[in-house]
Amino acid sequence: MTSRRIRTNPQSLEHPIDSDFIESIIIRSEPAEDQSDLRCFLTNVLLFIKRVDGIELDDKEKDYPSHSQFSHLTFRKGTSTAEGLKYRLRTIRRYQITNTQRIINIIASTAVSTPKESLTSRQIRIIEELHKNPILAQYELAKRLSTTSQVIRKELRHLRQQFSLATIYNLDYSKFRLALFEIDFRTISLDVSEKLEMYYRRTPPLFLRRINFDHNYRDGFFHYLIPDQPAGHRMFAERLKWLDSNFFETSSTFQILSFRIDISFENYNISTGTWMLNSDTYSIELLEFLSSKDRGRLPPREKPFGEPIQFDKTDYIIASTPYIFGEKQHIEVCQKVLEQHGFSLSKKTIWNRLKRLREIEALYPSVWYDSPELEELVKFSIDCTPEAVQPIHRIISILPYTYSVGTEVGLTFTFHRPSRCASITGLLAEAFDRIDGVSNIKVFRYEPTFSPQLFTKTADRWDESRQRWLLQKGDI
């Protein structure tokens, strides 16, 4: 009698990703005081997976509070990312990873789904046209590309699914009486970096926008939103003094005054789906030449921050809810977030308020897409004279997708560095260093996070009657 080996699919033997699975990770996590934060984070991940898997959420699940690093309400990606999240959750349990922050980092920093195919010339044209006018109607887009609305509709669906194409709305903080500051820092030691990160992860101040560390885990940067009034600036100065005394070896702080978005496909190879941004393609001499010439390129989307407006809490909540869907879905998400804050507005009312915020450019549209072969985010913080800004912008206009901001001391910009293009970072740093008026350059490298974050809780501090922020101890 011969025996027959029965093959089984290892995945079929895996425990399903459910609340028991999530709890089995949480119960082993350390330190114990961080378990409630981890539970909030992993529950948001689970709710996103359930939605992708077609499981209807009950009312309690729909209203579950967001985590600062993952919000199931605003997450925009689909099946491929859900599978990636499941794989990482199983890996965490299989290898018994117990450190709370490491668990969060594994999921929040590495679950970006990289497109597995090339962009076509028509898809590139679509992205370029939407960059020029992010709210262009489909029929207008079809006319510009000499094709039909049906073809455009199909291409847009594909771009959204495979390349996360989306219209996003950038918030002009100044219009809401907020000042955006960046703190670039280097910690005293690796141990101090860990203490700093744990402090901010466990008890994030209400007006903290983000904290990121470079791969070396000593350099990093904060973004802080400060109520633009004497009390806000005083509390921020006290916070800076405390950080300098306890954590920083060196630091610099500056206010962000404008933003700009550049898109370019001139270095994209359609046939291979790869970017040509390396030392074989570019040299210091070529970059210097680019900095000295005005070239034909896509115009940037750029906007200086403006003057304050009259607004109420609902205006602020609507403006602060990330726009990553189509109009209909975005209004539905706004309605849900407003309900969490105790406001009941009709969809028509929300649409009218959104329309007003766009007309006065409190919300400014731009297009977003995932760069093919995205490997890491690289951020340059450059101190320079106003005259040096233009040649820097000429150079960075060759990069796939660049988000830059104007500051009191120069500019900072972040770009998506594609794989096999590691040398471009060093080439850029050397080219910038040769520009007259550049006095200091800092470079940060970090993995992209993939979930838009909700910062609507700050609305609780807004006094509508006096049009000012009411700060409490610990808010900054």
XYZ file of C-alpha atoms in Angstrom:
476
model
C 0.000 0.000 0.000
C 1.489 3.296 -1.032
C 0.992 6.461 0.885
C 0.105 9.674 -0.828
C 1.376 13.025 0.449
C -1.386 15.567 0.676
C -0.281 19.096 -0.156
C -1.828 21.883 1.792
C -1.714 25.583 1.214
C 0.181 27.118 4.146
C -2.005 30.222 3.924
C -5.129 28.125 4.428
C -3.779 26.974 7.801
C -3.164 30.527 8.965
C -5.342 31.914 11.715
C -7.764 34.467 10.233
C -6.994 38.121 10.937
C -9.708 38.899 13.466
C -10.057 40.489 16.902
C -8.632 37.383 18.628
C -5.574 37.508 16.359
C -5.053 41.199 17.136
C -5.466 40.585 20.869
C -2.846 37.809 20.774
C -0.303 40.399 19.565
C -1.371 43.065 22.058
C -1.302 40.836 25.133
C 2.398 40.024 24.595
C 3.458 43.574 23.725
C 5.784 45.656 25.879
C 5.813 48.034 27.638
C 2.396 47.375 29.136
C 1.542 51.078 29.397
C 1.605 51.320 25.560
C -0.871 48.503 24.978
C -3.925 50.765 24.775
C -2.241 52.834 22.044
C -1.310 49.655 20.163
C -4.880 48.369 20.500
C -6.222 51.566 18.908
C -3.701 51.295 16.068
C -4.244 47.584 15.328
C -8.028 47.905 15.581
C -7.930 50.577 12.867
C -5.832 48.199 10.738
C -8.329 45.370 11.353
C -11.302 47.573 10.433
C -9.616 48.562 7.172
C -8.967 44.885 6.338
C -12.594 44.023 7.111
C -13.835 46.757 4.776
C -11.585 45.535 1.953
C -12.747 41.955 2.546
C -16.362 43.111 2.150
C -17.352 42.661 5.797
C -19.920 45.230 6.884
C -18.879 47.304 9.915
C -21.389 47.821 12.716
C -22.122 51.308 14.054
C -19.599 50.980 16.877
C -16.862 49.964 14.429
C -17.711 52.785 12.021
C -17.313 55.283 14.873
C -14.127 53.736 16.246
C -11.593 56.516 16.981
C -8.701 57.003 14.555
C -5.080 56.467 15.482
C -2.581 59.226 14.621
C -0.684 56.811 12.337
C -3.617 54.932 10.808
C -7.216 55.954 10.237
C -9.529 53.324 8.792
C -11.919 56.145 7.852
C -9.503 57.830 5.469
C -7.396 54.966 4.207
C -7.568 54.854 0.419
C -5.767 51.747 -0.853
C -7.305 48.392 -1.625
C -6.760 44.656 -1.902
C -2.992 44.597 -2.423
C -2.358 46.698 0.676
C -4.801 44.663 2.774
C -2.889 41.510 1.831
C 0.386 43.238 2.707
C -1.002 44.200 6.109
C -2.158 40.635 6.766
C 1.283 39.312 5.880
C 2.990 41.732 8.251
C 0.570 40.974 11.087
C 1.249 37.262 10.678
C 4.994 37.921 10.586
C 4.764 39.915 13.826
C 2.948 37.065 15.550
C 5.050 34.293 14.025
C 8.328 35.850 15.168
C 6.811 37.046 18.458
C 7.769 40.680 17.990
C 6.745 42.320 21.254
C 8.062 45.894 21.231
C 5.036 48.140 20.773
C 6.738 50.824 18.711
C 8.465 48.275 16.488
C 5.104 46.650 15.749
C 3.630 50.016 14.748
C 6.685 50.906 12.670
C 6.641 47.576 10.793
C 3.081 48.209 9.694
C 2.956 52.004 9.343
C 6.289 52.436 7.565
C 6.526 49.503 5.180
C 3.050 48.710 3.935
C 3.071 51.008 0.926
C 2.177 48.954 -2.121
C 4.591 49.606 -4.963
C 3.090 49.525 -8.464
C 4.076 46.382 -10.330
C 3.678 47.773 -13.834
C 4.805 50.679 -15.972
C 2.940 53.867 -16.651
C 1.884 54.276 -20.270
C 2.386 57.477 -22.225
C -1.364 58.203 -22.047
C -1.424 57.667 -18.284
C 1.505 60.062 -17.930
C -0.380 62.639 -20.005
C -3.382 62.251 -17.697
C -1.263 62.844 -14.586
C 0.388 65.867 -16.202
C -2.939 67.431 -17.183
C -4.355 66.846 -13.704
C -1.227 68.395 -12.217
C -1.965 71.559 -14.203
C -5.641 71.488 -13.172
C -6.490 68.909 -10.476
C -10.249 69.449 -10.772
C -10.389 69.004 -14.552
C -13.607 67.246 -15.641
C -13.360 63.885 -17.417
C -14.833 65.228 -20.645
C -12.286 68.070 -20.670
C -9.503 65.590 -20.019
C -10.742 63.436 -22.912
C -10.771 66.476 -25.201
C -7.178 67.395 -24.330
C -5.983 63.836 -24.968
C -8.090 63.461 -28.163
C -9.935 60.405 -26.858
C -13.311 59.501 -25.339
C -14.647 59.977 -21.829
C -15.075 56.191 -21.610
C -11.346 55.659 -22.208
C -10.451 58.347 -19.654
C -12.807 56.808 -17.095
C -11.106 53.418 -17.537
C -7.610 54.899 -17.322
C -8.458 56.892 -14.201
C -9.867 53.786 -12.516
C -6.642 51.921 -13.313
C -4.437 54.781 -12.072
C -6.361 54.977 -8.818
C -6.138 51.246 -8.211
C -2.516 50.657 -9.266
C -0.820 54.008 -8.628
C -3.043 55.519 -5.919
C -3.815 58.527 -8.109
C -5.854 61.021 -6.105
C -6.733 64.671 -5.881
C -5.681 66.002 -2.492
C -6.397 69.348 -0.874
C -3.541 71.121 0.864
C -4.569 73.130 3.895
C -3.510 76.785 4.216
C -2.929 76.819 7.975
C -2.477 80.584 8.159
C -6.104 81.107 7.175
C -7.059 79.219 10.345
C -4.754 81.354 12.531
C -2.135 78.626 12.795
C 1.608 78.852 12.135
C 3.461 75.777 10.863
C 6.970 75.304 12.273
C 9.686 72.757 11.590
C 12.336 71.697 14.085
C 15.376 69.931 12.612
C 17.409 68.182 15.295
C 20.199 65.803 16.179
C 19.830 63.964 19.478
C 22.541 63.494 22.081
C 22.642 59.708 21.596
C 20.660 56.714 20.317
C 19.300 56.073 23.812
C 18.066 59.664 23.955
C 16.418 59.217 20.534
C 14.470 56.262 21.896
C 13.377 58.232 24.971
C 12.291 61.147 22.768
C 10.291 58.941 20.438
C 8.627 57.042 23.289
C 7.643 60.306 24.957
C 5.954 61.662 21.849
C 4.380 58.374 20.753
C 2.764 57.777 24.140
C 1.496 61.289 24.838
C 1.498 63.254 21.571
C 0.708 66.942 22.157
C -2.489 68.107 20.497
C -0.722 70.477 18.084
C 2.131 68.148 17.103
C 1.806 67.462 13.361
C 4.491 64.791 12.934
C 7.864 63.482 14.092
C 10.243 61.563 11.822
C 13.672 60.062 12.368
C 16.354 59.524 9.761
C 17.637 55.972 9.222
C 20.545 56.769 11.558
C 18.013 57.328 14.367
C 19.750 60.468 15.638
C 18.745 63.074 13.078
C 15.106 63.956 12.631
C 12.460 66.658 12.395
C 9.200 67.793 13.967
C 6.307 69.645 12.399
C 4.328 71.685 14.907
C 1.135 73.665 14.301
C 1.159 76.654 16.635
C -1.861 78.882 17.320
C -0.584 82.158 15.876
C -1.093 84.247 19.002
C 1.141 85.239 21.953
C 0.203 82.284 24.188
C 0.913 79.784 21.383
C 4.339 81.227 20.607
C 5.225 81.440 24.292
C 4.313 77.784 24.912
C 6.231 76.744 21.801
C 9.340 78.623 22.994
C 9.091 76.830 26.353
C 8.788 73.475 24.584
C 11.858 74.214 22.452
C 13.863 75.122 25.540
C 12.854 71.832 27.205
C 13.758 69.799 24.104
C 17.143 71.522 23.777
C 17.952 70.877 27.437
C 16.951 67.222 27.523
C 17.324 65.707 24.051
C 19.099 67.780 21.403
C 22.764 68.028 20.583
C 21.928 70.566 17.873
C 18.678 71.962 16.494
C 17.244 74.667 14.246
C 13.683 75.971 14.067
C 11.922 77.886 11.309
C 8.430 78.784 10.129
C 6.968 77.376 6.910
C 5.482 80.128 4.728
C 4.388 78.475 1.454
C 4.235 75.164 -0.395
C 4.938 73.987 -3.918
C 4.498 70.708 -5.823
C 6.562 69.722 -8.887
C 5.982 66.687 -11.130
C 8.277 65.460 -13.893
C 8.434 62.391 -16.135
C 11.419 63.451 -18.222
C 13.576 60.778 -16.569
C 10.988 57.985 -16.711
C 11.578 55.069 -19.095
C 8.169 53.861 -20.261
C 9.464 50.626 -21.792
C 11.112 49.436 -18.553
C 8.997 51.291 -16.003
C 12.116 52.650 -14.293
C 13.574 56.037 -13.466
C 16.946 57.170 -14.779
C 18.207 59.254 -11.889
C 21.670 57.979 -11.088
C 25.333 58.794 -11.590
C 25.288 57.153 -15.027
C 22.690 59.691 -16.165
C 23.506 62.789 -14.141
C 26.714 64.467 -13.036
C 27.484 67.492 -10.878
C 28.269 69.468 -14.034
C 24.916 68.621 -15.602
C 23.022 69.561 -12.448
C 24.910 72.846 -12.296
C 23.951 73.498 -15.917
C 20.281 72.790 -15.119
C 20.393 75.245 -12.221
C 21.514 78.036 -14.542
C 18.837 77.612 -17.245
C 15.100 78.038 -17.422
C 13.732 74.964 -19.153
C 10.393 73.982 -20.555
C 8.673 71.921 -17.865
C 5.349 71.467 -16.144
C 4.457 74.533 -14.099
C 4.502 73.903 -10.346
C 1.446 73.999 -8.125
C 2.440 76.602 -5.557
C 0.813 78.829 -2.995
C 1.997 81.243 -0.283
C 0.068 81.045 2.979
C -2.575 83.771 3.212
C -4.366 86.005 5.699
C -6.710 84.637 8.422
C -10.401 84.127 7.688
C -13.536 84.047 9.835
C -14.362 80.383 10.525
C -16.160 78.095 12.951
C -15.374 74.604 14.225
C -17.237 72.875 11.419
C -15.238 74.788 8.774
C -12.022 73.714 10.457
C -13.067 70.051 10.790
C -14.133 69.886 7.138
C -10.872 71.492 6.007
C -8.808 69.154 8.216
C -10.422 65.943 6.955
C -8.086 64.535 4.282
C -9.426 64.713 0.729
C -8.366 61.434 -0.862
C -11.553 60.187 -2.472
C -13.962 61.475 -5.047
C -16.332 64.271 -4.088
C -19.150 61.997 -2.915
C -17.020 59.780 -0.691
C -15.168 62.750 0.772
C -18.401 64.447 1.827
C -19.544 61.191 3.457
C -16.292 60.969 5.432
C -16.585 64.640 6.454
C -20.124 63.964 7.651
C -18.928 61.014 9.756
C -16.039 62.973 11.280
C -18.336 65.908 12.077
C -20.719 63.509 13.850
C -17.821 62.310 16.007
C -17.390 65.930 17.114
C -21.098 66.369 17.836
C -22.110 68.219 14.638
C -24.901 67.066 12.333
C -24.679 68.656 8.872
C -26.415 67.655 5.672
C -24.298 66.637 2.690
C -25.476 69.719 0.804
C -24.333 71.995 3.642
C -20.943 70.268 3.751
C -20.566 70.631 -0.027
C -21.368 74.366 0.164
C -18.810 74.864 2.914
C -16.193 72.919 0.960
C -16.928 75.051 -2.094
C -16.392 78.259 -0.090
C -13.122 76.974 1.434
C -11.815 76.150 -2.039
C -12.873 79.490 -3.498
C -10.942 81.418 -0.842
C -8.006 78.943 -1.224
C -8.107 77.769 2.365
C -7.972 74.410 0.563
C -5.720 74.211 -2.478
C -5.919 71.161 -4.799
C -3.053 69.124 -6.193
C -2.664 65.666 -7.673
C -0.896 62.797 -5.906
C 0.362 59.470 -7.225
C 2.738 56.770 -6.017
C 6.013 56.938 -7.909
C 6.748 53.592 -9.556
C 9.491 51.735 -7.688
C 9.221 54.075 -4.722
C 11.963 53.133 -2.270
C 12.243 55.877 0.332
C 11.485 59.503 1.009
C 14.416 61.910 1.000
C 14.057 65.310 2.618
C 16.461 68.223 2.106
C 16.427 71.182 4.489
C 18.416 74.036 2.954
C 19.413 77.368 4.487
C 19.962 79.854 1.665
C 19.372 83.365 0.408
C 16.194 84.193 -1.562
C 18.320 84.407 -4.748
C 19.416 80.758 -4.347
C 15.852 79.384 -4.239
C 15.215 79.601 -7.998
C 18.283 77.589 -9.112
C 17.448 74.965 -6.472
C 13.905 74.703 -7.858
C 15.304 74.306 -11.391
C 17.320 71.283 -10.267
C 14.575 69.554 -8.297
C 12.170 69.943 -11.215
C 13.821 66.845 -12.773
C 12.603 64.655 -9.885
C 9.433 62.500 -10.135
C 7.328 64.173 -7.443
C 8.560 66.908 -5.133
C 6.793 68.669 -2.271
C 8.710 71.779 -1.226
C 7.992 74.538 1.266
C 9.364 78.039 1.559
C 10.743 78.968 4.982
C 12.174 81.958 6.800
C 15.700 80.675 6.116
C 15.392 79.043 2.672
C 13.409 75.973 1.705
C 12.897 72.297 2.417
C 11.724 69.678 -0.047
C 10.842 65.999 0.002
C 11.026 63.711 -3.020
C 10.292 60.066 -3.737
C 13.593 58.384 -4.511
C 13.010 55.421 -6.813
C 15.025 52.224 -6.426
C 18.402 51.948 -8.206
C 18.738 55.752 -7.944
C 20.542 56.029 -4.601
C 23.353 58.135 -6.056
C 21.006 61.009 -6.917
C 20.834 62.035 -3.242
C 24.567 62.687 -3.018
C 24.650 64.378 -6.422
C 21.875 66.750 -5.397
C 23.594 67.613 -2.103
C 26.846 68.431 -3.888
C 25.099 70.482 -6.594
C 23.164 72.527 -4.009
C 26.342 73.132 -2.019
C 27.911 74.808 -5.078
C 25.066 77.316 -5.519
C 25.902 80.829 -4.353
C 23.910 81.733 -1.264
C 23.512 78.181 0.128
C 24.898 78.090 3.675
C 23.685 74.804 5.169
C 22.201 71.509 3.924
C 20.624 68.739 5.994
C 19.395 65.449 4.520
C 16.873 63.062 6.086
C 15.924 59.634 4.733
C 12.861 57.809 5.978
C 10.204 55.322 4.895
C 6.882 56.696 3.706
C 3.813 56.337 5.864
C 0.700 55.564 3.925
C -2.377 56.663 5.848
C -3.630 60.238 5.895
C -3.951 61.371 9.499
C -6.853 63.111 11.170
C -5.981 66.220 13.173
C -9.526 67.394 13.809
C -9.297 67.117 17.618
C -7.632 70.529 17.678
C -11.042 71.974 16.770
C -12.002 71.587 20.438
C -9.634 74.457 21.269
C -11.223 76.967 18.866
C -13.324 79.776 20.393
C -15.706 80.798 17.597
C -17.093 83.877 19.355
C -13.681 85.470 19.945
C -11.987 83.903 16.901
C -9.001 82.680 18.901
C -7.448 79.441 20.149
C -7.822 78.523 23.829
C -4.714 76.572 24.754
C -4.315 74.189 27.680
C -1.209 72.919 29.402
C 0.377 70.123 27.376
C -1.211 71.118 24.040
C 2.249 71.979 22.651
